[in-house]
Amino acid sequence: MFKHISLSEKVYIEEGIALGIREDGRDLIDNRTIHIENCILPHSNGSSRVKLNDCFDIICSIKMEVIETITLQGLVDISVDYSPSCNLKIDDKRFQEIGIVVSKALYSTYVDSQAIDLNKLSIIPNKYAWSVMIDLLILQAEGDALDACSIATY
């Protein structure tokens, strides 16, 4: 899906590239500043908080529990929620829809690609397995949160 931009937006982008700067003042090859804190939630098996410049602020909690199963695989559940205080100007229903889209994209990245092998989550085949619950709360987002969520889960 491509977004159509106006002529003035196109000129603005082209002039920025010609001058070697971005809208936020960074050079073309400069990355955003990434600040990562780990182990911020004491009751999780793993947790992190990721801040990218003033654009993203995301908290991730990973919990694991042993479950009874009749399969040879464990489970992975990924949930992405936007905080109501997030500064996006959209309604709550749209927040939920975007969260579902990001959750599905992360699931595809980790599970469908077999980066997380569900078979390796089996403890005793057909009896016990690990259930991994990855919960992300987006406190601030200016743009696509998928990259920042991916960093937070890593």
mmCIF file of C-alpha atoms in Angstrom:
data_model
loop_
_atom_site.group_PDB
_atom_site.id
_atom_site.type_symbol
_atom_site.label_atom_id
_atom_site.label_comp_id
_atom_site.label_asym_id
_atom_site.label_seq_id
_atom_site.Cartn_x
_atom_site.Cartn_y
_atom_site.Cartn_z
ATOM 1 C CA MET A 1 0.000 0.000 0.000
ATOM 2 C CA PHE A 2 1.438 3.335 -1.068
ATOM 3 C CA LYS A 3 0.497 6.681 0.375
ATOM 4 C CA HIS A 4 0.116 9.497 -2.112
ATOM 5 C CA ILE A 5 1.853 12.700 -1.099
ATOM 6 C CA SER A 6 1.338 16.228 -2.253
ATOM 7 C CA LEU A 7 3.790 18.091 -4.463
ATOM 8 C CA SER A 8 4.904 20.261 -1.526
ATOM 9 C CA GLU A 9 5.597 17.143 0.607
ATOM 10 C CA LYS A 10 7.613 15.654 -2.250
ATOM 11 C CA VAL A 11 9.691 18.838 -2.597
ATOM 12 C CA TYR A 12 10.222 18.955 1.197
ATOM 13 C CA ILE A 13 11.508 15.350 1.210
ATOM 14 C CA GLU A 14 13.723 15.849 -1.840
ATOM 15 C CA GLU A 15 15.261 19.043 -0.424
ATOM 16 C CA GLY A 16 15.900 17.319 2.899
ATOM 17 C CA ILE A 17 17.693 14.495 1.117
ATOM 18 C CA ALA A 18 19.726 16.977 -0.937
ATOM 19 C CA LEU A 19 20.760 18.766 2.283
ATOM 20 C CA GLY A 20 21.502 15.463 4.019
ATOM 21 C CA ILE A 21 19.110 15.960 6.938
ATOM 22 C CA ARG A 22 15.864 14.474 8.170
ATOM 23 C CA GLU A 23 12.833 16.205 9.581
ATOM 24 C CA ASP A 24 13.943 15.452 13.146
ATOM 25 C CA GLY A 25 17.441 16.875 12.571
ATOM 26 C CA ARG A 26 19.323 13.586 12.237
ATOM 27 C CA ASP A 27 21.757 13.035 9.379
ATOM 28 C CA LEU A 28 20.641 10.566 6.735
ATOM 29 C CA ILE A 29 22.804 7.740 8.119
ATOM 30 C CA ASP A 30 22.123 8.408 11.829
ATOM 31 C CA ASN A 31 20.002 5.918 13.756
ATOM 32 C CA ARG A 32 17.464 6.851 16.382
ATOM 33 C CA THR A 33 18.730 6.728 19.957
ATOM 34 C CA ILE A 34 17.632 3.456 21.551
ATOM 35 C CA HIS A 35 17.325 3.147 25.326
ATOM 36 C CA ILE A 36 16.640 -0.372 26.664
ATOM 37 C CA GLU A 37 15.974 -1.391 30.266
ATOM 38 C CA ASN A 38 15.722 -5.074 31.187
ATOM 39 C CA CYS A 39 14.135 -6.875 34.147
ATOM 40 C CA ILE A 40 11.774 -4.002 34.953
ATOM 41 C CA LEU A 41 8.809 -6.189 36.006
ATOM 42 C CA PRO A 42 9.727 -8.454 38.938
ATOM 43 C CA HIS A 43 6.860 -10.953 38.454
ATOM 44 C CA SER A 44 7.680 -11.691 34.805
ATOM 45 C CA ASN A 45 10.106 -14.289 33.508
ATOM 46 C CA GLY A 46 11.542 -11.516 31.362
ATOM 47 C CA SER A 47 10.695 -7.885 30.752
ATOM 48 C CA SER A 48 11.975 -4.785 29.037
ATOM 49 C CA ARG A 49 11.220 -1.181 28.288
ATOM 50 C CA VAL A 50 12.321 0.289 24.974
ATOM 51 C CA LYS A 51 12.453 3.973 24.145
ATOM 52 C CA LEU A 52 13.355 5.164 20.652
ATOM 53 C CA ASN A 53 14.060 8.913 20.684
ATOM 54 C CA ASP A 54 10.827 10.616 21.615
ATOM 55 C CA CYS A 55 8.912 8.444 19.147
ATOM 56 C CA PHE A 56 8.293 5.151 20.953
ATOM 57 C CA ASP A 57 7.968 3.928 24.521
ATOM 58 C CA ILE A 58 7.079 0.246 24.875
ATOM 59 C CA ILE A 59 6.961 -2.150 27.840
ATOM 60 C CA CYS A 60 7.251 -5.895 27.222
ATOM 61 C CA SER A 61 6.487 -8.684 29.692
ATOM 62 C CA ILE A 62 7.195 -12.345 28.983
ATOM 63 C CA LYS A 63 5.684 -14.995 31.232
ATOM 64 C CA MET A 64 6.021 -18.747 30.957
ATOM 65 C CA GLU A 65 4.007 -21.492 32.561
ATOM 66 C CA VAL A 66 3.759 -25.239 32.256
ATOM 67 C CA ILE A 67 0.508 -26.432 30.708
ATOM 68 C CA GLU A 68 -1.060 -29.824 30.112
ATOM 69 C CA THR A 69 -1.259 -30.699 26.438
ATOM 70 C CA ILE A 70 -2.198 -33.539 24.119
ATOM 71 C CA THR A 71 0.198 -32.392 21.405
ATOM 72 C CA LEU A 72 3.922 -32.380 20.792
ATOM 73 C CA GLN A 73 4.070 -28.576 20.903
ATOM 74 C CA GLY A 74 3.962 -25.700 23.306
ATOM 75 C CA LEU A 75 2.100 -22.443 22.845
ATOM 76 C CA VAL A 76 3.080 -18.847 22.127
ATOM 77 C CA ASP A 77 0.608 -16.019 22.629
ATOM 78 C CA ILE A 78 1.506 -12.457 21.645
ATOM 79 C CA SER A 79 -0.648 -9.530 22.694
ATOM 80 C CA VAL A 80 -0.045 -5.890 21.763
ATOM 81 C CA ASP A 81 -2.067 -3.144 23.434
ATOM 82 C CA TYR A 82 -1.938 0.607 23.028
ATOM 83 C CA SER A 83 -2.266 2.685 26.176
ATOM 84 C CA PRO A 84 -5.211 5.112 26.116
ATOM 85 C CA SER A 85 -2.688 7.829 26.957
ATOM 86 C CA CYS A 86 -0.803 7.106 23.736
ATOM 87 C CA ASN A 87 -0.638 10.358 21.817
ATOM 88 C CA LEU A 88 -2.189 9.016 18.607
ATOM 89 C CA LYS A 89 -5.376 10.733 17.540
ATOM 90 C CA ILE A 90 -7.483 7.630 16.894
ATOM 91 C CA ASP A 91 -10.358 5.951 18.725
ATOM 92 C CA ASP A 92 -10.153 2.919 21.032
ATOM 93 C CA LYS A 93 -11.502 0.504 18.410
ATOM 94 C CA ARG A 94 -8.754 1.503 15.972
ATOM 95 C CA PHE A 95 -6.157 1.027 18.763
ATOM 96 C CA GLN A 96 -7.410 -2.549 19.173
ATOM 97 C CA GLU A 97 -7.282 -3.202 15.427
ATOM 98 C CA ILE A 98 -3.715 -1.907 15.141
ATOM 99 C CA GLY A 99 -2.697 -3.985 18.177
ATOM 100 C CA ILE A 100 -4.085 -7.119 16.536
ATOM 101 C CA VAL A 101 -2.223 -6.387 13.290
ATOM 102 C CA VAL A 102 1.088 -5.886 15.152
ATOM 103 C CA SER A 103 0.445 -9.050 17.249
ATOM 104 C CA LYS A 104 -0.133 -11.110 14.100
ATOM 105 C CA ALA A 105 2.972 -9.681 12.434
ATOM 106 C CA LEU A 106 5.116 -10.561 15.471
ATOM 107 C CA TYR A 107 3.592 -14.057 15.627
ATOM 108 C CA SER A 108 4.396 -14.555 11.960
ATOM 109 C CA THR A 109 7.943 -13.293 12.523
ATOM 110 C CA TYR A 110 8.641 -15.558 15.494
ATOM 111 C CA VAL A 111 6.412 -18.621 15.167
ATOM 112 C CA ASP A 112 5.358 -18.984 11.535
ATOM 113 C CA SER A 113 8.979 -18.487 10.464
ATOM 114 C CA GLN A 114 9.999 -21.113 13.071
ATOM 115 C CA ALA A 115 12.375 -18.725 14.816
ATOM 116 C CA ILE A 116 10.551 -20.069 17.879
ATOM 117 C CA ASP A 117 10.163 -23.817 17.403
ATOM 118 C CA LEU A 118 6.934 -24.856 19.148
ATOM 119 C CA ASN A 119 8.201 -28.451 19.292
ATOM 120 C CA LYS A 120 11.101 -27.328 21.512
ATOM 121 C CA LEU A 121 8.556 -26.020 24.026
ATOM 122 C CA SER A 122 7.391 -29.572 24.711
ATOM 123 C CA ILE A 123 8.514 -30.860 28.116
ATOM 124 C CA ILE A 124 6.954 -34.335 28.101
ATOM 125 C CA PRO A 125 5.401 -35.052 24.694
ATOM 126 C CA ASN A 126 1.596 -35.272 24.772
ATOM 127 C CA LYS A 127 1.576 -34.365 28.464
ATOM 128 C CA TYR A 128 3.316 -31.079 29.408
ATOM 129 C CA ALA A 129 4.641 -28.110 27.479
ATOM 130 C CA TRP A 130 5.590 -24.487 27.959
ATOM 131 C CA SER A 131 3.123 -21.717 27.285
ATOM 132 C CA VAL A 132 4.906 -18.450 26.463
ATOM 133 C CA MET A 133 2.869 -15.252 26.849
ATOM 134 C CA ILE A 134 4.377 -12.101 25.361
ATOM 135 C CA ASP A 135 2.517 -8.938 26.329
ATOM 136 C CA LEU A 136 3.461 -5.549 24.929
ATOM 137 C CA LEU A 137 2.060 -2.221 26.080
ATOM 138 C CA ILE A 138 2.713 0.729 23.797
ATOM 139 C CA LEU A 139 2.815 3.900 25.865
ATOM 140 C CA GLN A 140 3.872 6.201 23.045
ATOM 141 C CA ALA A 141 4.031 5.655 19.302
ATOM 142 C CA GLU A 142 4.690 7.938 16.406
ATOM 143 C CA GLY A 143 4.572 5.695 13.388
ATOM 144 C CA ASP A 144 4.768 1.943 12.864
ATOM 145 C CA ALA A 145 5.489 0.232 16.192
ATOM 146 C CA LEU A 146 6.496 -3.153 14.755
ATOM 147 C CA ASP A 147 10.268 -2.545 14.846
ATOM 148 C CA ALA A 148 10.175 -1.165 18.387
ATOM 149 C CA CYS A 149 7.987 -4.090 19.549
ATOM 150 C CA SER A 150 10.437 -6.521 17.967
ATOM 151 C CA ILE A 151 13.323 -4.912 19.857
ATOM 152 C CA ALA A 152 11.340 -5.053 23.107
ATOM 153 C CA THR A 153 10.620 -8.778 22.748
ATOM 154 C CA TYR A 154 14.219 -9.658 21.936
#
